[in-house]
Coordinates of C-alpha atoms in Angstrom, one line a residue:
M161 CA 90.7 -10.5 15.9
A162 CA 91.4 -14.1 15.1
R163 CA 94.2 -16.5 16.2
I164 CA 95.6 -18.1 13.0
T165 CA 98.1 -21.0 12.7
L166 CA 100.1 -21.0 9.5
V167 CA 102.0 -24.2 8.5
D168 CA 104.3 -23.9 5.5
D169 CA 107.9 -24.8 4.9
D170 CA 108.7 -21.8 2.7
E171 CA 110.2 -19.1 5.0
N172 CA 109.4 -16.3 2.6
I173 CA 105.7 -17.2 2.4
V174 CA 105.6 -17.6 6.2
T175 CA 107.1 -14.1 6.6
S176 CA 105.0 -12.4 4.0
V177 CA 101.7 -14.1 5.0
S178 CA 102.3 -13.5 8.7
L179 CA 103.0 -9.8 8.2
A180 CA 99.9 -9.4 6.0
L181 CA 97.6 -11.1 8.6
E182 CA 99.2 -9.3 11.5
S183 CA 98.6 -6.0 9.7
Q184 CA 94.9 -6.9 9.9
G185 CA 95.1 -7.4 13.7
H186 CA 95.3 -11.2 13.7
A187 CA 97.7 -13.2 15.9
V188 CA 99.7 -15.6 13.9
K189 CA 101.7 -18.7 15.0
A190 CA 103.9 -20.3 12.3
Y191 CA 105.2 -23.9 11.9
Y192 CA 107.5 -25.2 9.2
D193 CA 106.6 -28.8 8.9
G194 CA 103.3 -30.8 9.1
A195 CA 104.0 -32.8 12.2
S196 CA 104.8 -29.8 14.3
G197 CA 101.8 -27.9 12.9
L198 CA 99.4 -30.8 13.6
A199 CA 100.7 -31.1 17.2
A200 CA 100.1 -27.3 17.7
L201 CA 96.6 -27.5 16.1
E202 CA 95.6 -30.3 18.3
N203 CA 97.1 -28.9 21.6
D204 CA 96.0 -25.3 21.1
P205 CA 93.3 -25.0 18.4
P206 CA 93.3 -21.5 16.8
D207 CA 90.3 -19.9 15.0
L208 CA 91.7 -20.8 11.6
A209 CA 94.5 -22.9 10.1
I210 CA 96.3 -22.2 6.8
L211 CA 98.1 -25.3 5.5
D212 CA 100.6 -25.8 2.7
V213 CA 100.3 -29.1 0.8
K214 CA 104.0 -30.0 0.2
M215 CA 105.9 -30.0 3.6
P216 CA 108.5 -32.2 5.3
R217 CA 107.6 -34.9 7.9
M218 CA 103.9 -34.7 7.0
D219 CA 102.1 -33.1 4.1
G220 CA 99.2 -30.7 4.4
M221 CA 96.6 -33.3 3.2
E222 CA 97.7 -35.7 5.9
V223 CA 97.5 -32.9 8.5
L224 CA 94.0 -32.1 7.3
R225 CA 93.0 -35.8 7.3
R226 CA 94.1 -36.3 10.9
L227 CA 92.7 -33.0 12.0
R228 CA 89.3 -33.8 10.7
R229 CA 89.1 -37.0 12.9
A230 CA 88.0 -34.8 15.8
S231 CA 87.9 -31.1 14.7
D232 CA 85.8 -28.9 12.5
L233 CA 88.4 -26.1 12.7
P234 CA 88.2 -23.9 9.6
V235 CA 91.1 -24.7 7.2
I236 CA 92.5 -23.0 4.1
I237 CA 94.8 -25.1 1.9
L238 CA 97.7 -23.5 0.0
T239 CA 99.5 -25.3 -2.8
S240 CA 102.0 -24.6 -5.6
K241 CA 100.5 -27.5 -7.6
D242 CA 98.1 -26.5 -10.4
D243 CA 96.3 -29.8 -10.2
E244 CA 92.5 -30.1 -9.8
I245 CA 92.9 -33.6 -8.3
D246 CA 94.7 -32.0 -5.3
E247 CA 92.0 -29.4 -5.0
L248 CA 89.2 -32.0 -5.0
L249 CA 91.1 -34.1 -2.5
G250 CA 91.4 -31.1 -0.2
F251 CA 87.7 -30.5 -0.4
N252 CA 86.9 -34.2 0.1
L253 CA 89.0 -34.1 3.2
G254 CA 87.0 -31.1 4.5
A255 CA 89.0 -28.0 3.6
D256 CA 86.9 -24.8 3.7
D257 CA 88.9 -23.0 1.0
Y258 CA 91.8 -23.5 -1.4
M259 CA 94.4 -21.2 -2.9
H260 CA 97.1 -21.8 -5.6
K261 CA 100.5 -20.2 -5.2
P262 CA 101.5 -17.6 -6.2
F263 CA 98.6 -15.6 -4.8
S264 CA 98.0 -12.0 -3.8
Q265 CA 98.2 -11.1 -0.1
R266 CA 95.0 -9.0 -0.6
L267 CA 93.1 -12.0 -1.9
L268 CA 94.3 -14.2 0.9
I269 CA 93.2 -11.6 3.4
E270 CA 89.7 -11.6 1.8
R271 CA 89.6 -15.4 1.9
V272 CA 90.5 -15.4 5.5
K273 CA 87.8 -12.8 6.3
A274 CA 85.3 -14.9 4.4
V275 CA 86.1 -18.1 6.2
L276 CA 86.2 -16.5 9.6
R277 CA 82.9 -14.7 8.9
R278 CA 81.2 -18.0 8.0
A279 CA 82.6 -19.6 11.2
G280 CA 81.7 -16.8 13.6
S281 CA 78.4 -16.4 15.6
P282 CA 76.1 -13.7 14.4
A283 CA 76.3 -10.4 16.2
G284 CA 73.5 -9.4 18.4
D285 CA 72.6 -6.2 16.5
E286 CA 72.2 -7.9 13.1
D287 CA 69.0 -7.4 11.1
E288 CA 66.0 -9.6 11.4
E289 CA 66.9 -11.9 8.5
D290 CA 70.2 -12.8 10.1
E291 CA 68.5 -13.2 13.5
V292 CA 66.1 -15.7 12.1
A293 CA 69.0 -17.6 10.4
S294 CA 70.8 -17.9 13.7
R295 CA 67.9 -19.6 15.5
A296 CA 67.8 -23.3 16.1
L297 CA 66.2 -25.3 13.3
K298 CA 64.5 -28.7 13.6
R299 CA 63.5 -30.7 10.6
G300 CA 62.4 -34.3 11.3
R301 CA 65.4 -36.0 13.0
L302 CA 67.7 -33.1 12.2
T303 CA 68.4 -30.3 14.7
L304 CA 70.7 -27.4 13.8
D305 CA 71.8 -24.7 16.2
P306 CA 73.8 -22.1 14.2
A307 CA 74.7 -20.0 17.3
R308 CA 76.5 -23.0 18.8
H309 CA 77.5 -24.7 15.5
D310 CA 75.7 -27.8 16.8
C311 CA 74.2 -30.5 14.5
L312 CA 72.3 -33.4 15.8
W313 CA 70.7 -36.4 14.0
N314 CA 68.4 -38.5 16.1
G315 CA 69.8 -36.6 19.1
R316 CA 73.4 -37.7 18.3
P317 CA 76.0 -35.1 17.4
V318 CA 77.4 -34.9 13.8
K319 CA 80.6 -32.9 13.6
L320 CA 80.5 -30.7 10.5
T321 CA 82.9 -28.1 9.1
V322 CA 81.6 -24.6 8.7
T323 CA 80.9 -25.1 5.0
E324 CA 79.1 -28.4 5.6
F325 CA 77.0 -26.8 8.3
L326 CA 76.0 -23.9 6.0
L327 CA 75.1 -26.4 3.3
I328 CA 72.8 -28.6 5.4
Q329 CA 71.3 -25.5 6.9
A330 CA 70.4 -24.1 3.5
L331 CA 68.9 -27.4 2.4
A332 CA 66.9 -27.9 5.6
Q333 CA 65.4 -24.4 5.7
R334 CA 63.0 -25.4 2.9
P335 CA 62.4 -29.2 3.0
G336 CA 61.3 -30.6 -0.4
F337 CA 62.5 -27.6 -2.4
V338 CA 65.4 -28.1 -4.7
K339 CA 68.6 -26.1 -4.2
S340 CA 70.8 -25.7 -7.3
R341 CA 74.5 -25.8 -6.9
D342 CA 74.6 -22.1 -7.5
N343 CA 72.1 -21.6 -4.7
L344 CA 74.2 -23.7 -2.4
M345 CA 77.4 -21.8 -3.4
D346 CA 75.7 -18.6 -2.5
A347 CA 74.6 -20.0 0.9
A348 CA 78.1 -21.3 1.8
Y349 CA 80.5 -18.9 0.2
D350 CA 81.0 -15.1 0.1
D351 CA 81.0 -13.3 -3.2
Q352 CA 84.8 -13.0 -3.1
V353 CA 85.3 -16.8 -3.2
Y354 CA 84.9 -18.7 -6.5
V355 CA 84.1 -22.4 -6.4
D356 CA 82.8 -24.8 -9.0
D357 CA 80.1 -27.4 -9.0
R358 CA 82.5 -30.2 -8.1
T359 CA 83.4 -28.4 -4.9
I360 CA 79.7 -28.5 -3.7
D361 CA 79.5 -32.2 -4.7
S362 CA 82.6 -33.0 -2.7
H363 CA 81.2 -31.3 0.4
I364 CA 77.8 -33.0 0.0
K365 CA 79.5 -36.4 -0.4
R366 CA 81.6 -35.9 2.7
M367 CA 78.6 -34.6 4.7
R368 CA 76.5 -37.7 3.8
R369 CA 79.4 -39.9 5.0
K370 CA 79.4 -38.2 8.4
F371 CA 75.7 -38.6 8.8
R372 CA 75.9 -42.2 7.8
E373 CA 78.5 -42.8 10.5
V374 CA 75.7 -41.8 13.0
D375 CA 72.9 -43.5 11.1
P376 CA 73.7 -45.9 8.3
E377 CA 70.2 -45.5 6.8
F378 CA 70.6 -41.7 6.4
D379 CA 69.0 -40.6 3.1
A380 CA 67.7 -37.1 3.9
I381 CA 69.8 -35.4 1.3
E382 CA 68.6 -36.2 -2.2
T383 CA 70.5 -35.7 -5.5
L384 CA 68.5 -34.5 -8.5
Y385 CA 70.9 -35.1 -11.3
G386 CA 71.4 -32.1 -13.5
V387 CA 69.3 -29.9 -11.1
G388 CA 70.8 -29.9 -7.6
Y389 CA 70.0 -31.2 -4.1
R390 CA 67.1 -31.2 -1.7
Y391 CA 66.4 -32.1 2.0
R392 CA 63.7 -34.7 2.6
E393 CA 62.1 -34.4 6.0
S394 CA 61.1 -37.8 7.2

């Protein structure tokens, strides 16, 4: 099963979440402040990180911001704030999922399963459709290798989160065809996870920024206002 790092300053939540995840066979390491959590994530990256927002020494958003400088590690954000601004900020920084406290342990387990599933390589005995989806894809200057989670633009690597990779893959599979936000949500999220339109927009905005760090002229992802997005193969 997965190695999970949990960073939260609430001892009760750390205990209950750790027990719930360990009951599923996961190995959990817990830290009670953002600075210690970030150091652990950088020195010994797990398969998944779960970060609280409000913590001493460094909050969860700052941990995520620094982590995303060099890592596409899957991240779930936890918060007691019922504020959509925090949620949008989390997605803009590259969070893969977001949960408000209080939450059910069962729902958290399902979210963890979903994020890990999206991050993992396809099994060798999956059906033909999944096998096709796992093959390397080349569209113009874009090359995607799902099995290795590699993304190249003009031969240069672009570091994408799991969600961002699934979104560009969904768009690039059919260049010129429009994908609605609902289509993209289906491609990037499991049925158990609800996200709204603004979440997809936030991921697309962040993904474009990453490609433009490699190529300032990048314009392959087009927005069709009120309709969705499409990949333009140049």
